[in-house]
mmCIF file of C-alpha atoms and ligand atoms in Angstrom:
data_model
loop_
_atom_site.group_PDB
_atom_site.id
_atom_site.type_symbol
_atom_site.label_atom_id
_atom_site.label_comp_id
_atom_site.label_asym_id
_atom_site.label_seq_id
_atom_site.Cartn_x
_atom_site.Cartn_y
_atom_site.Cartn_z
ATOM 1 C CA MET P 1 0.000 0.000 0.000
ATOM 2 C CA THR P 2 1.554 3.223 -1.164
ATOM 3 C CA THR P 3 -0.751 6.153 -0.739
ATOM 4 C CA GLN P 4 0.590 9.247 -2.444
ATOM 5 C CA THR P 5 -0.685 12.771 -2.751
ATOM 6 C CA TYR P 6 -1.438 13.704 -6.357
ATOM 7 C CA ALA P 7 -2.284 17.062 -7.870
ATOM 8 C CA GLY P 8 -5.208 17.237 -10.257
ATOM 9 C CA SER P 9 -7.087 19.811 -12.272
ATOM 10 C CA CYS P 10 -9.659 20.401 -14.984
ATOM 11 C CA HIS P 11 -8.541 21.383 -18.498
ATOM 12 C CA CYS P 12 -8.528 25.154 -18.070
ATOM 13 C CA GLY P 13 -6.979 24.916 -14.606
ATOM 14 C CA LYS P 14 -9.576 26.866 -12.662
ATOM 15 C CA VAL P 15 -10.462 23.713 -10.719
ATOM 16 C CA ARG P 16 -7.495 22.341 -8.805
ATOM 17 C CA PHE P 17 -7.371 19.653 -6.167
ATOM 18 C CA GLU P 18 -5.133 17.304 -4.221
ATOM 19 C CA ALA P 19 -6.001 13.692 -3.548
ATOM 20 C CA ASP P 20 -4.342 10.989 -1.482
ATOM 21 C CA ILE P 21 -4.639 7.853 -3.612
ATOM 22 C CA ASP P 22 -3.225 4.348 -3.368
ATOM 23 C CA LEU P 23 -2.992 3.418 -7.033
ATOM 24 C CA ASP P 24 -2.158 -0.169 -5.993
ATOM 25 C CA ALA P 25 -5.731 -0.396 -4.687
ATOM 26 C CA GLY P 26 -6.979 -0.308 -8.251
ATOM 27 C CA SER P 27 -9.446 1.744 -10.221
ATOM 28 C CA GLY P 28 -12.869 1.435 -11.734
ATOM 29 C CA LYS P 29 -14.625 1.730 -15.041
ATOM 30 C CA CYS P 30 -18.336 1.292 -15.475
ATOM 31 C CA ASN P 31 -20.994 1.222 -18.159
ATOM 32 C CA CYS P 32 -23.678 3.145 -16.269
ATOM 33 C CA SER P 33 -25.321 6.085 -18.011
ATOM 34 C CA ILE P 34 -22.915 8.769 -16.796
ATOM 35 C CA CYS P 35 -19.691 6.757 -16.660
ATOM 36 C CA ARG P 36 -20.177 5.669 -20.255
ATOM 37 C CA LYS P 37 -20.765 9.146 -21.619
ATOM 38 C CA THR P 38 -17.999 10.785 -19.589
ATOM 39 C CA ARG P 39 -15.550 7.900 -20.067
ATOM 40 C CA ASN P 40 -15.122 7.805 -16.336
ATOM 41 C CA TRP P 41 -11.964 6.063 -15.125
ATOM 42 C CA SER P 42 -11.649 6.677 -11.454
ATOM 43 C CA ALA P 43 -10.277 5.786 -8.061
ATOM 44 C CA GLY P 44 -12.486 5.925 -5.000
ATOM 45 C CA ILE P 45 -11.162 7.580 -1.850
ATOM 46 C CA LYS P 46 -12.554 8.809 1.457
ATOM 47 C CA PRO P 47 -13.613 12.474 1.670
ATOM 48 C CA ASP P 48 -10.768 13.350 4.036
ATOM 49 C CA ALA P 49 -8.300 12.251 1.336
ATOM 50 C CA PHE P 50 -9.628 14.894 -1.076
ATOM 51 C CA ARG P 51 -8.909 18.619 -0.936
ATOM 52 C CA LEU P 52 -10.386 21.101 -3.371
ATOM 53 C CA LEU P 53 -7.778 23.854 -3.703
ATOM 54 C CA ALA P 54 -9.461 26.144 -6.221
ATOM 55 C CA GLY P 55 -12.533 26.416 -8.381
ATOM 56 C CA GLN P 56 -15.462 26.072 -6.020
ATOM 57 C CA ASP P 57 -16.943 29.165 -7.686
ATOM 58 C CA VAL P 58 -16.780 27.739 -11.213
ATOM 59 C CA LEU P 59 -17.925 24.183 -10.485
ATOM 60 C CA VAL P 60 -21.431 23.413 -11.717
ATOM 61 C CA ASP P 61 -23.107 20.599 -9.847
ATOM 62 C CA TYR P 62 -24.960 17.856 -11.664
ATOM 63 C CA GLN P 63 -27.116 15.147 -10.170
ATOM 64 C CA PHE P 64 -29.585 12.692 -11.626
ATOM 65 C CA ASN P 65 -31.856 9.844 -10.676
ATOM 66 C CA THR P 66 -31.743 9.406 -6.882
ATOM 67 C CA SER P 67 -29.320 12.339 -6.481
ATOM 68 C CA SER P 68 -27.080 10.236 -4.264
ATOM 69 C CA VAL P 69 -23.945 11.335 -6.138
ATOM 70 C CA HIS P 70 -22.729 14.774 -7.209
ATOM 71 C CA TRP P 71 -20.998 15.023 -10.580
ATOM 72 C CA PRO P 72 -19.682 18.589 -10.692
ATOM 73 C CA PHE P 73 -18.015 19.922 -13.822
ATOM 74 C CA CYS P 74 -15.970 23.017 -14.555
ATOM 75 C CA GLY P 75 -18.259 25.756 -15.884
ATOM 76 C CA THR P 76 -15.473 27.105 -18.090
ATOM 77 C CA CYS P 77 -13.961 24.018 -19.749
ATOM 78 C CA GLY P 78 -16.570 21.358 -18.991
ATOM 79 C CA VAL P 79 -14.143 18.796 -17.598
ATOM 80 C CA ARG P 80 -15.451 16.685 -14.724
ATOM 81 C CA PRO P 81 -12.428 15.928 -12.526
ATOM 82 C CA PHE P 82 -14.232 14.186 -9.642
ATOM 83 C CA GLY P 83 -17.540 13.123 -8.205
ATOM 84 C CA HIS P 84 -18.654 12.632 -4.651
ATOM 85 C CA GLY P 85 -21.494 11.130 -2.741
ATOM 86 C CA ASP P 86 -22.658 9.047 0.165
ATOM 87 C CA ILE P 87 -23.913 5.542 -0.554
ATOM 88 C CA PRO P 88 -24.109 3.285 2.514
ATOM 89 C CA GLU P 89 -24.106 0.140 0.350
ATOM 90 C CA VAL P 90 -20.597 0.915 -0.911
ATOM 91 C CA GLY P 91 -19.106 2.077 2.367
ATOM 92 C CA GLY P 92 -20.552 5.537 2.917
ATOM 93 C CA ALA P 93 -19.147 8.890 1.893
ATOM 94 C CA PHE P 94 -16.616 8.896 -0.925
ATOM 95 C CA TYR P 95 -14.884 10.918 -3.612
ATOM 96 C CA SER P 96 -14.310 9.452 -7.028
ATOM 97 C CA VAL P 97 -11.272 10.986 -8.722
ATOM 98 C CA GLN P 98 -10.774 10.888 -12.490
ATOM 99 C CA LEU P 99 -7.318 9.415 -12.957
ATOM 100 C CA ALA P 100 -7.024 11.211 -16.305
ATOM 101 C CA CYS P 101 -7.235 14.542 -14.445
ATOM 102 C CA LEU P 102 -4.140 13.880 -12.324
ATOM 103 C CA ASP P 103 -1.266 16.075 -13.458
ATOM 104 C CA ASP P 104 1.749 14.563 -11.749
ATOM 105 C CA VAL P 105 1.465 10.826 -12.328
ATOM 106 C CA SER P 106 3.657 9.034 -14.837
ATOM 107 C CA ALA P 107 2.340 7.248 -17.908
ATOM 108 C CA GLN P 108 3.808 4.032 -16.567
ATOM 109 C CA ALA P 109 2.132 4.418 -13.173
ATOM 110 C CA LEU P 110 -1.241 4.894 -14.858
ATOM 111 C CA ALA P 111 -0.620 1.955 -17.166
ATOM 112 C CA ASP P 112 0.073 -0.241 -14.132
ATOM 113 C CA VAL P 113 -3.182 0.565 -12.343
ATOM 114 C CA SER P 114 -5.495 -2.426 -12.276
ATOM 115 C CA VAL P 115 -9.009 -1.790 -13.550
ATOM 116 C CA GLY P 116 -12.165 -3.309 -12.145
ATOM 117 C CA TYR P 117 -15.292 -3.160 -14.302
ATOM 118 C CA SER P 118 -18.863 -2.760 -13.122
ATOM 119 C CA ASN P 119 -22.079 -3.441 -14.970
ATOM 120 C CA GLY P 120 -23.759 -0.320 -13.654
ATOM 121 C CA ARG P 121 -26.086 -0.043 -16.630
ATOM 122 C CA ASP P 122 -28.034 -3.043 -15.382
ATOM 123 C CA ASN P 123 -27.681 -2.094 -11.705
ATOM 124 C CA ASP P 124 -25.489 -5.166 -11.393
ATOM 125 C CA TRP P 125 -22.473 -3.449 -9.867
ATOM 126 C CA ARG P 126 -20.679 -6.542 -8.613
ATOM 127 C CA ASN P 127 -20.435 -8.110 -12.046
ATOM 128 C CA GLU P 128 -18.582 -7.052 -15.161
ATOM 129 C CA PRO P 129 -20.133 -5.870 -18.408
ATOM 130 C CA SER P 130 -19.579 -7.888 -21.564
ATOM 131 C CA ASP P 131 -16.043 -8.340 -22.908
ATOM 132 C CA ALA P 132 -16.944 -6.123 -25.862
ATOM 133 C CA GLU P 133 -17.929 -3.251 -23.581
ATOM 134 C CA LYS P 134 -14.805 -3.684 -21.460
ATOM 135 C CA ARG P 135 -12.718 -3.063 -24.559
ATOM 136 C CA TRP P 136 -14.049 0.420 -25.137
ATOM 137 C CA LEU P 137 -15.051 1.613 -21.682
HETATM 138 ZN ZN1 ZN I 201 -11.904 24.170 -16.276
#
C-alpha cells in the first residue's frame, strides 16, 4: 500500500485539487449512463483524502436519478475531474477521482493501475459488463 498525494485539475486549470490515492488499490470503469458518456476512469477515496484547492466558484453541480452522487463539472472548460457522494451500500461517503485529471502521475504508473469493471447499466455493480464493452469503456 503506497498512498501518495497527487495534484489534479480540470482542463482550463480553474479547478485544482489534491487527492491521497493508493494506485495499488486499483481503479474502476463502469458502463452506467454517466460513466459511459464521460468515459469515467476513477479511483475511489474517502472524503478526508480529497482537498479542493481552487474552483469552487466555477464548479457546476450535476445530479440525476436518486441524487445520491454529485458530478460537478468546470463551468469554463466542462471537464469533470471528480464526483462525490454518500452511498451506505458501498461504504458511505466517498470521492471518485478521475485518474485522467491527475497532473503529476507518470504514464507508466497509470498503465500499471489495475481496472475493475462494473455493470452499472443493469444495476449489477458486482459483475462485469460484456467483454466487448470492457474493450471500449
Ligand atoms: Zn476548467
